[in-house]
Coordinates of C-alpha atoms in Angstrom, one line a residue:
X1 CA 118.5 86.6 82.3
X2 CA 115.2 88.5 82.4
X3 CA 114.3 92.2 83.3
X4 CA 111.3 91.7 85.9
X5 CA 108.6 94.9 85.9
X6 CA 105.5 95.2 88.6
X7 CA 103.3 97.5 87.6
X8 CA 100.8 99.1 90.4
X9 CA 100.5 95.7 92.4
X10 CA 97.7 95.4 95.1
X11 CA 97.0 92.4 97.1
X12 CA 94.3 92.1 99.8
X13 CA 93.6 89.2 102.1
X14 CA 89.6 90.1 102.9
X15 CA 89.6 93.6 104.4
X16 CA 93.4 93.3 104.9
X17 CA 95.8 95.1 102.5
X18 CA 99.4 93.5 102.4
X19 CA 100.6 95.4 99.3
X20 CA 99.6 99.1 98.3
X21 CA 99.9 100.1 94.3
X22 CA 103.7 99.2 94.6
X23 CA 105.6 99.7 91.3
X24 CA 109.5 98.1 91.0
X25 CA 111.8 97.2 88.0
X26 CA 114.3 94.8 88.4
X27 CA 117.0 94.8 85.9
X28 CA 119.2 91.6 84.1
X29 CA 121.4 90.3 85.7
X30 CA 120.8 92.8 89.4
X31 CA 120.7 91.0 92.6
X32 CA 118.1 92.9 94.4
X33 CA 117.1 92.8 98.0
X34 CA 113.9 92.9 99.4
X35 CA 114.1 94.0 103.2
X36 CA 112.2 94.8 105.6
X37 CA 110.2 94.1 108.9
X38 CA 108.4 91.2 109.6
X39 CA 104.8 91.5 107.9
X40 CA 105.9 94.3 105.6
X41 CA 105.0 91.9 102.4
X42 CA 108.0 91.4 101.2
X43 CA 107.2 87.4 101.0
X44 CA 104.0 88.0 99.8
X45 CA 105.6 89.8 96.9
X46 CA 108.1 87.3 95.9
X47 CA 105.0 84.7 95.7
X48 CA 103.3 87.3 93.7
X49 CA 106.5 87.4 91.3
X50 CA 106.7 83.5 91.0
X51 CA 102.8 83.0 90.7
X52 CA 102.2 81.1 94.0
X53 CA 100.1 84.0 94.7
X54 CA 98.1 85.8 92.5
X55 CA 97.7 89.8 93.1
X56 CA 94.2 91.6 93.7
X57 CA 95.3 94.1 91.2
X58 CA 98.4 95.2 89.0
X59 CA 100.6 93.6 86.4
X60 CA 103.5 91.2 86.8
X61 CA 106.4 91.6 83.2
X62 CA 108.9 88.8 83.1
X63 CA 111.3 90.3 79.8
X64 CA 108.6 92.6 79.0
X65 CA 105.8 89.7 78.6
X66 CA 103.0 90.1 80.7
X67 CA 102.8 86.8 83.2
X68 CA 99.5 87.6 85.1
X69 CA 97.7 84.6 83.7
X70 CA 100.8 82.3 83.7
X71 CA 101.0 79.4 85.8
X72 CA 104.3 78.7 87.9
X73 CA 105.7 76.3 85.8
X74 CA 105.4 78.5 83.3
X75 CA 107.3 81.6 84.1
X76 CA 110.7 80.2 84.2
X77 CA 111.8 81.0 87.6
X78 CA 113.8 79.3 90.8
X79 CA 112.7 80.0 93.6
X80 CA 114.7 78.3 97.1
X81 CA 112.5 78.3 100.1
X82 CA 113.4 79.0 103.6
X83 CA 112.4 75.1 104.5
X84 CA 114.7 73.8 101.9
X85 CA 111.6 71.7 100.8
X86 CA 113.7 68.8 100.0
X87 CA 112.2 65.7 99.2
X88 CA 113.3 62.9 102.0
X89 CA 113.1 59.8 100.2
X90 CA 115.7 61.0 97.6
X91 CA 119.5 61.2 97.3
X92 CA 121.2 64.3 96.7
X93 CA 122.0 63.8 93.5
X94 CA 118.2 63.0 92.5
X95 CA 116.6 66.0 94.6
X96 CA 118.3 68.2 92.0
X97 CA 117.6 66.1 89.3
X98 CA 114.0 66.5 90.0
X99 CA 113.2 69.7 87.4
X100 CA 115.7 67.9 84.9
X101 CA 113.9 64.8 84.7
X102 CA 110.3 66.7 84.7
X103 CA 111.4 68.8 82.1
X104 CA 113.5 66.1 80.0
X105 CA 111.5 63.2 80.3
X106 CA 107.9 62.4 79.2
X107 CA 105.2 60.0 80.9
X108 CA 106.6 56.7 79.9
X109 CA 110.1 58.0 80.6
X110 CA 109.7 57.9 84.0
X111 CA 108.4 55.5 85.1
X112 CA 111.1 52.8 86.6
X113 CA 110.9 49.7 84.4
X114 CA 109.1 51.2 81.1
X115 CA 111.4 53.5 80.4
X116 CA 114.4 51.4 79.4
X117 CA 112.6 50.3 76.8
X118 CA 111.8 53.9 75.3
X119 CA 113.8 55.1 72.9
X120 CA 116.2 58.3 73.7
X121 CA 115.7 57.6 77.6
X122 CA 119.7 56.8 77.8
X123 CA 121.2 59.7 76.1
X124 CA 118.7 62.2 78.1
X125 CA 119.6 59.8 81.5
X126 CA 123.2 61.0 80.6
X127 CA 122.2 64.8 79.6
X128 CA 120.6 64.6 83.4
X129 CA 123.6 63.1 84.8
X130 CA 126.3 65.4 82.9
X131 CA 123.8 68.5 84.1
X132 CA 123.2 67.6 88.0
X133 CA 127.4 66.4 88.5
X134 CA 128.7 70.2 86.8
X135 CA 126.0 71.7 89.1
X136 CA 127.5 69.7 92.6
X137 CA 130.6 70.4 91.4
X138 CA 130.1 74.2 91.7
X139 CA 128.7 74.0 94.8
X140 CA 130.9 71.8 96.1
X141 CA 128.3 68.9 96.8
X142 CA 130.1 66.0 94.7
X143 CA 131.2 64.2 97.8
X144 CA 127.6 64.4 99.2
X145 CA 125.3 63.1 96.1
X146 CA 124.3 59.9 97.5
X147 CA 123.7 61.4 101.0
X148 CA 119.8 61.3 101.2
X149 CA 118.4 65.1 103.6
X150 CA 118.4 63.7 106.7
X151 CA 122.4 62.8 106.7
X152 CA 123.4 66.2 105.9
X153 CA 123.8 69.2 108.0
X154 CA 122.0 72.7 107.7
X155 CA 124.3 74.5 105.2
X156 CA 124.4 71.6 102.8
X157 CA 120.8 71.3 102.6
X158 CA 121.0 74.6 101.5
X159 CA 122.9 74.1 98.9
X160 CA 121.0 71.1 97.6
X161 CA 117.9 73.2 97.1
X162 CA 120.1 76.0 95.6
X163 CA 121.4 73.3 93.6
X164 CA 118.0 72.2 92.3
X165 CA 117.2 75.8 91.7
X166 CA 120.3 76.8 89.5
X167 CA 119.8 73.3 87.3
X168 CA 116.9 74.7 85.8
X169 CA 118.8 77.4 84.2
X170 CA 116.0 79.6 84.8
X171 CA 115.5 83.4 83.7
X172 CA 116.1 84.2 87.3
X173 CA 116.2 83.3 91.1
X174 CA 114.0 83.8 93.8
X175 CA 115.2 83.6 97.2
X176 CA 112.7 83.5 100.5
X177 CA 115.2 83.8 103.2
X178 CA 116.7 81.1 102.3
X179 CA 119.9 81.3 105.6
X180 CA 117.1 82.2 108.6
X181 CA 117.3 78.8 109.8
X182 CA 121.1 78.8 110.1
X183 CA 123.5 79.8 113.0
X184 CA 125.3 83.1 112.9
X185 CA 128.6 81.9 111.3
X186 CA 127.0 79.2 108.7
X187 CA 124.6 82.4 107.6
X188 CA 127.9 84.5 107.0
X189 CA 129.7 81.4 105.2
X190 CA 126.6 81.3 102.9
X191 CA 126.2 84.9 102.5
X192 CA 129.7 85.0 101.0
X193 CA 128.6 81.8 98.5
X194 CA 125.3 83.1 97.2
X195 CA 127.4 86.3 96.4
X196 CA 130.2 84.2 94.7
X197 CA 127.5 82.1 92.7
X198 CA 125.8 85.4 91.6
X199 CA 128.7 86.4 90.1
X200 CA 129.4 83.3 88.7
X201 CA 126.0 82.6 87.3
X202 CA 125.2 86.8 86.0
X203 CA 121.8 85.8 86.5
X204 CA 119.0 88.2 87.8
X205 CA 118.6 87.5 91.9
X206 CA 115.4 88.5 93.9
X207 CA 116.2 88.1 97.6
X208 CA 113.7 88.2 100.4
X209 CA 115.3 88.9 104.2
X210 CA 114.5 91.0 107.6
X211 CA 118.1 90.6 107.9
X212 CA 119.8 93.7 107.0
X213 CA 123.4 92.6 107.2
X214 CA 122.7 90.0 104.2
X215 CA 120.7 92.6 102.5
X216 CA 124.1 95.3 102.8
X217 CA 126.5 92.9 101.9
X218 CA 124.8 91.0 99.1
X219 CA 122.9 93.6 97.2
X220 CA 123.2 95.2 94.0
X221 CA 119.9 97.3 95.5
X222 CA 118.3 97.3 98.4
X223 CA 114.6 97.9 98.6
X224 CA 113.1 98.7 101.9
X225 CA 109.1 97.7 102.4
X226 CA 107.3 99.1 104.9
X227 CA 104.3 98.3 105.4
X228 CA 103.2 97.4 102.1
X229 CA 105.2 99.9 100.3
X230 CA 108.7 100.3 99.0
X231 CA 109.7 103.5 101.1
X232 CA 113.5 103.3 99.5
X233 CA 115.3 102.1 96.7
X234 CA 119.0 102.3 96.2
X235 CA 122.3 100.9 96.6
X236 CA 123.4 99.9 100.4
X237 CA 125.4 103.0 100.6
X238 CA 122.9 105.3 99.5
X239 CA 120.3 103.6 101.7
X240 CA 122.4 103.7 104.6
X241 CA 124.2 107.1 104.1
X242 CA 121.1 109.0 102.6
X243 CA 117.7 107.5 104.1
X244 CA 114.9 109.8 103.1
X245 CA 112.2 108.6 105.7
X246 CA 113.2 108.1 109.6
X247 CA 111.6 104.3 109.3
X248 CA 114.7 103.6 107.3
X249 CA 117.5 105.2 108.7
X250 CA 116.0 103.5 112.3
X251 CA 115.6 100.0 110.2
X252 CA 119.0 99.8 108.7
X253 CA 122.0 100.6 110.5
X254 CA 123.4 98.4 113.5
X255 CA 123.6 99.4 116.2
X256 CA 120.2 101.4 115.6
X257 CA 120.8 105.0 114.9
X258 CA 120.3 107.6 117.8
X259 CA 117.0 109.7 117.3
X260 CA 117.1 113.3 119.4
X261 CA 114.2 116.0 119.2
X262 CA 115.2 119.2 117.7
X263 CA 113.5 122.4 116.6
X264 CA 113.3 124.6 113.7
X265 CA 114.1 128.0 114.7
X266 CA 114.8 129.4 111.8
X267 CA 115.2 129.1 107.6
X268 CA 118.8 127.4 108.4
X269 CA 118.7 127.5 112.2
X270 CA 117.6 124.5 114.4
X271 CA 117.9 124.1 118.4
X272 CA 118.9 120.5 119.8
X273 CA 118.8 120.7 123.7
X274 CA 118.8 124.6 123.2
X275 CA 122.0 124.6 121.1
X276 CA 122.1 126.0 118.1
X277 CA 122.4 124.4 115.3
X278 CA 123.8 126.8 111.8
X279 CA 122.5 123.8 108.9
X280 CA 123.3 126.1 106.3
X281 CA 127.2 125.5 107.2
X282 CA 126.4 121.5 106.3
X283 CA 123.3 120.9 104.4
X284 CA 120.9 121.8 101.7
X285 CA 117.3 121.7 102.5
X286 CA 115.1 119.6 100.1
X287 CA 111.7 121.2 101.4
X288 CA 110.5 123.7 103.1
X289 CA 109.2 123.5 107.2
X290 CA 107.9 126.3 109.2
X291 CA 109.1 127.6 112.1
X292 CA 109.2 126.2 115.5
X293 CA 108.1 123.0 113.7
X294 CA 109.4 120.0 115.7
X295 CA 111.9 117.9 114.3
X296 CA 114.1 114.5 114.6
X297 CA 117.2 114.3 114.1
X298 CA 119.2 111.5 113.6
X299 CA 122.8 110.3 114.1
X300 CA 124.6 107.5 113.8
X301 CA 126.5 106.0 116.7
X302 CA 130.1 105.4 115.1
X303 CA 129.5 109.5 113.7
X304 CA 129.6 110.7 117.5
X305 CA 133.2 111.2 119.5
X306 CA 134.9 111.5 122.9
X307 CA 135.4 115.3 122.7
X308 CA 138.4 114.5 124.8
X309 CA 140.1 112.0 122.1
X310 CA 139.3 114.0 119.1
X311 CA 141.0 118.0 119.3
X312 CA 141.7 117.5 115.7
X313 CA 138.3 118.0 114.7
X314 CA 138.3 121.3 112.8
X315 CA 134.8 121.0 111.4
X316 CA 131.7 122.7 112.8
X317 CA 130.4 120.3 115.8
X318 CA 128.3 120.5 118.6
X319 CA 129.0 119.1 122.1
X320 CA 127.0 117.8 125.3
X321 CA 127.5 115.9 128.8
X322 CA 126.5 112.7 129.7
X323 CA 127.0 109.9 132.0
X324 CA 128.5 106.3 130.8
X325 CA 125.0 103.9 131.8
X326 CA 127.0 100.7 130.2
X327 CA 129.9 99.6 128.1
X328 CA 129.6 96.6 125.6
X329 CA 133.1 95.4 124.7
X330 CA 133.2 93.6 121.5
X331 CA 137.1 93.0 121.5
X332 CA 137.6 95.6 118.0
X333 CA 135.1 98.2 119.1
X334 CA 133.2 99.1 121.9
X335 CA 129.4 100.1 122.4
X336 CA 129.2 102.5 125.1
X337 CA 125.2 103.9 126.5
X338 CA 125.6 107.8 127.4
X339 CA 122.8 108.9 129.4
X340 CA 122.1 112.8 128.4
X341 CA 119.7 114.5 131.2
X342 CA 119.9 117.9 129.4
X343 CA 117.5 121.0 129.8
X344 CA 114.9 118.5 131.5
X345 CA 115.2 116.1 128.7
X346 CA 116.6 112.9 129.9
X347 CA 117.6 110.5 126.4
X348 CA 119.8 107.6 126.5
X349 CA 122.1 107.2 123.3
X350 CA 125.0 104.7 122.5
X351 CA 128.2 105.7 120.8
X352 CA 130.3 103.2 118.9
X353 CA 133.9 103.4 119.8
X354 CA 137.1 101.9 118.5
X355 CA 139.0 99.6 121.1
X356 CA 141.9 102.5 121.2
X357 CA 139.2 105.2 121.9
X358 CA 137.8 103.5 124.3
X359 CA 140.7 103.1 126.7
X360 CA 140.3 104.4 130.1
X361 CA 136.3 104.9 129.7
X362 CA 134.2 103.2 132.6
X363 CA 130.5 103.2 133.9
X364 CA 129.2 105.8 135.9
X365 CA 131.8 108.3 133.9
X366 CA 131.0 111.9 133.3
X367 CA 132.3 112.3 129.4
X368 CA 131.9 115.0 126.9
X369 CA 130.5 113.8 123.9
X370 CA 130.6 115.4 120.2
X371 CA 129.0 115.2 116.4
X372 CA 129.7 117.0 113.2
X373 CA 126.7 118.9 111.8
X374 CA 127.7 117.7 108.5
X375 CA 126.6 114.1 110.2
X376 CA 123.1 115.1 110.9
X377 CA 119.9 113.2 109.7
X378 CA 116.9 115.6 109.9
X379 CA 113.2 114.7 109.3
X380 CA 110.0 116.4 110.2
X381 CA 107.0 115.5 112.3
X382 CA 105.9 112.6 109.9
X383 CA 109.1 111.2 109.7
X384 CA 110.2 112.6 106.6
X385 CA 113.4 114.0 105.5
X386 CA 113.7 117.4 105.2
X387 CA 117.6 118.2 105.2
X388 CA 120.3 116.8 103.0
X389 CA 124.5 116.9 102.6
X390 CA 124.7 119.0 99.0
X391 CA 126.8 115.7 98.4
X392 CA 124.3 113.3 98.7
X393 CA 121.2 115.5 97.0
X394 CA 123.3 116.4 93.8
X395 CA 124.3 112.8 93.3
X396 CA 123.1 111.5 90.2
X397 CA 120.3 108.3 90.9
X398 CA 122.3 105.2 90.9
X399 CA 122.7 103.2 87.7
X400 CA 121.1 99.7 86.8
X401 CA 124.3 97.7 87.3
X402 CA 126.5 97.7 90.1
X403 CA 128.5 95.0 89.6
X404 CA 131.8 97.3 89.9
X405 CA 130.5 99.8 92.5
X406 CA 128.7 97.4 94.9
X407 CA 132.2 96.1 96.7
X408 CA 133.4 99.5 97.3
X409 CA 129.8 100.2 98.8
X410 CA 129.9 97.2 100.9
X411 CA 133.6 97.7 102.1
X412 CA 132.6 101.2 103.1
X413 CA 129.8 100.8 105.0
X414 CA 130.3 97.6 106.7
X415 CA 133.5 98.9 108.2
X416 CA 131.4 101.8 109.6
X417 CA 128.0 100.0 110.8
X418 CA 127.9 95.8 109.8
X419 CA 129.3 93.8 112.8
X420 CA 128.1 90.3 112.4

C-alpha cells in the first residue's frame, strides 16, 4: 500500500490549461474516486499519477518519495485501461503472466528455446504459474485461462486486465474507467466486484469515471473535478447531502437536482416566488450576502411532497401549485415533471415519488406540491454556497479511512437518489 500526495500540479497542452495548481492526498489503503465531466482532467491526472504524462509544474509523492523524474515502470503502480489493452495473440493465462515473466525473468529467460537451458528458469516458470492460477482463482477466471481475448465476452476481459493488474502486487491501482464499455447490468455486476476485490486486496484504489453511480457506491471519497480543479472532496454522503458549489449539487444526484431563483430579503429572510422563506428556523449561514442579492436555491426531487399525501408534516415547509407536464413510471418509484407558472415565472421541476404516493396522479393534474426549509440548498450569484443545516457545518471533516462508514453512506443515499 502507498499514501499518494500531489503537490500544486499544473499541466498545459500549448496555451490550454487542463489542470490548475490542484493539490490531493490519497491515503493507504482509500479507494478514491475521481469524477467528473467529460474534459474536466480527471484522465489526464491519473496519467500524471502513473507517469504516462508528465505535469507542466508540481510534484507527484508515491509513500512520501518524490516520483517526478521516475519512469512508469518504476513507480510501482497498476493501472487497468478502459480498452482492456489486452494482447490478442495470448491466452488468458499468459496476458496476466505478462508483468510476472518481465519482472521474473531476464533476457535469455525468455526467449522460447534458450531458456530451458538456463538455470532457475523452472522453479521461477512455477513461481509464475502458482502466482497467475491464485490470481484467476479470485476472480473467478480459472475456467477461462486458455481462452485467447477474442473468445471471451466484455466482463471477462475485464477481469483479465484486472487480473494482470493485481499480479503485480503493486503499491496501488489505477483505474481509467475501466466498466464504460459495458452494458448497464454487466457495469453494476462489476461495480459490486471491484468493491469486493478492494476489500479483499486493502490496497490503495484510484478510480477515474463521469459516472456518478459507480463513483457513490464504490468510493471511500469522492473528488469532484471541474474544470481542472477539485471543487469537492468528501465521502458520497457528504458530497451528496452537503455540496458546497451549485456545479456539484447539479453534477451528482440523479435525477438532477431542481434549481429555483430566490432572493435575499433579509439577514435570515429569503423570498422564493414571493414567499417567504424564515432560514434562521433551518440553517446556519456560512457567509455573509447583502440584500436583495439573487440567489439559487436548490432541492432535491425525492425532498419535495404531494401536500395532499403528507398532513403529517409538522416541520416548517413551504407550498406551491403546479400542473403534472409528465409521469415516468419506473415500477418502485415514479418521476413526475410539475410545471410551476408562478408570479410570471414559469419553471418546470420533477419530483420523485414512491409507487404508493403516486397513486391516482395523472398528466395535466393540478397538484399542490411541498418542501421542508430544512431541505434547502442555497448558493449565491457565482454558484457558491452560502447557507448550511447546523448539522452538516458542525460536522467534524471526515476521517482518512472509511472502511466501516462507507456502507452506511452508500445504503443511505442510494435509497434516496441512485437508481441504476
Amino acid at each position: 500500500m502507498a499514501h499518494l500526495k500531489l503537490e500544486k500540479i499544473h499541466k498545459n497542452f500549448g496555451d490550454t490549461q487542463i489542470i490548475k495548481a490542484l493539490n490531493l492526498s490519497i491515503n493507504d489503503g482509500e479507494f478514491l474516486t475521481l469524477v467528473g465531466p467529460s474534459g474536466c482532467g480527471k484522465s489526464t491526472l491519473l496519467r500524471i499519477i502513473a507517469g504516462l504524462e508528465q505535469q507542466s509544474s508540481g510534484h507527484v509523492f508515491i509513500a512520501d518519495i518524490s516520483v517526478d523524474t521516475q519512469k512508469p515502470s518504476k513507480r510501482d503502480l497498476a493501472m487497468v485501461f478502459q480498452s482492456y489493452a489486452l494482447y490478442p495473440h495470448l491466452s488468458v493465462f499468459d496476458n496476466i503472466a505478462v508483468p510476472l515473466r518481465m519482472r521474473l525473468l531476464n533476457f535469455w529467460q525468455r526467449l522460447p528455446i534458450i531458456r530451458k537451458c538456463i538455470y532457475g528458469t523452472r522453479q521461477q516458470d512455477k513461481n509464475i504459474y502458482n502466482q497467475v492460477t491464485e490470481v484467476a482463482e479470485t476472480l473467478g477466471l480459472t475456467a477461462l485461462l486458455d481462452r485467447k481475448p477474442g473468445k471471451l465476452s466484455g466482463g471477462q476481459r475485464q477481469r483479465v486486465a484486472v487480473g494482470r493488474a493485481i499480479v503485480r502486487q503493486p503499491q496501488a491501482f489505477l483505474f481509467d474507467e475501466p466498466l464504460s464499455n459495458l452494458d448497464a447490468k454487466l457495469r453494476v455486476h462489476m461495480r459490486a466486484e471491484i468493491t469486493r476485490l478492494h476489500q479483499q486486496l486493502k490496497t490503495t484504489f484510484i478510480y477515474v469515471t463521469h459516472d456518478q453511480a459507480e463513483a457513490m457506491t464504490m468510493s471511500d471519497r469522492i473528488a469532484v473535478m471541474m474544470e481542472g480543479e477539485i471543487v469537492q472532496i468528501g465521502t458520497p454522503a457528504e458530497v451528496y447531502r452537503n455540496p458546497c458549489d451549485i456545479r456539484v449539487a447539479q453534477f451528482i444526484g440523479s435525477p438532477e437536482i431542481n434549481i429555483l431563483g430566490g432572493q435575499i430579503l433579509d439577514t435570515d429572510l429569503i423570498s422564493l416566488w414571493d414567499q417567504l422563506i424564515d432560514i434562521s428556523l433551518a440553517c446556519a449561514k456560512t457567509n455573509t450576502q447583502s440584500k436583495d442579492s439573487d440567489i439559487s436555491i436548490g432541492v432535491r426531487p425525492e425532498n419535495i411532497f404531494l401536500v395532499s399525501s403528507s398532513t403529517n408534516h409538522s416541520k416548517p415547509k413551504i407550498t406551491i401549485q403546479g400542473k403534472i407536464t409528465l409521469i415516468e413510471n419506473l415500477g418502485a418509484e415514479v418521476f413526475a415533471y410539475i410545471s410551476i407558472n408562478e408570479k410570471g415565472c414559469s419553471k418546470e421541476i420533477m419530483i420523485r415519488l414512491s409507487h404508493e404516493a403516486a397513486i391516482g396522479i395523472h398528466a395535466n393534474q393540478l397538484i399542490d406540491i411541498g418542501f421542508l426549509i430544512e431541505s434547502l440548498l442555497i448558493f449565491d450569484a457565482v454558484g457558491k454556497r452560502i447557507y448550511s443545516s447546523p448539522s452538516n457545518r458542525n460536522k467534524k471533516q471526515p476521517c482518512t479511512n472509511h472502511k466501516v462508514s462507507r456502507r452506511a453512506d452508500m445504503i443511505d443515499v442510494l435509497s434516496s437518489q441512485i437508481s441504476v
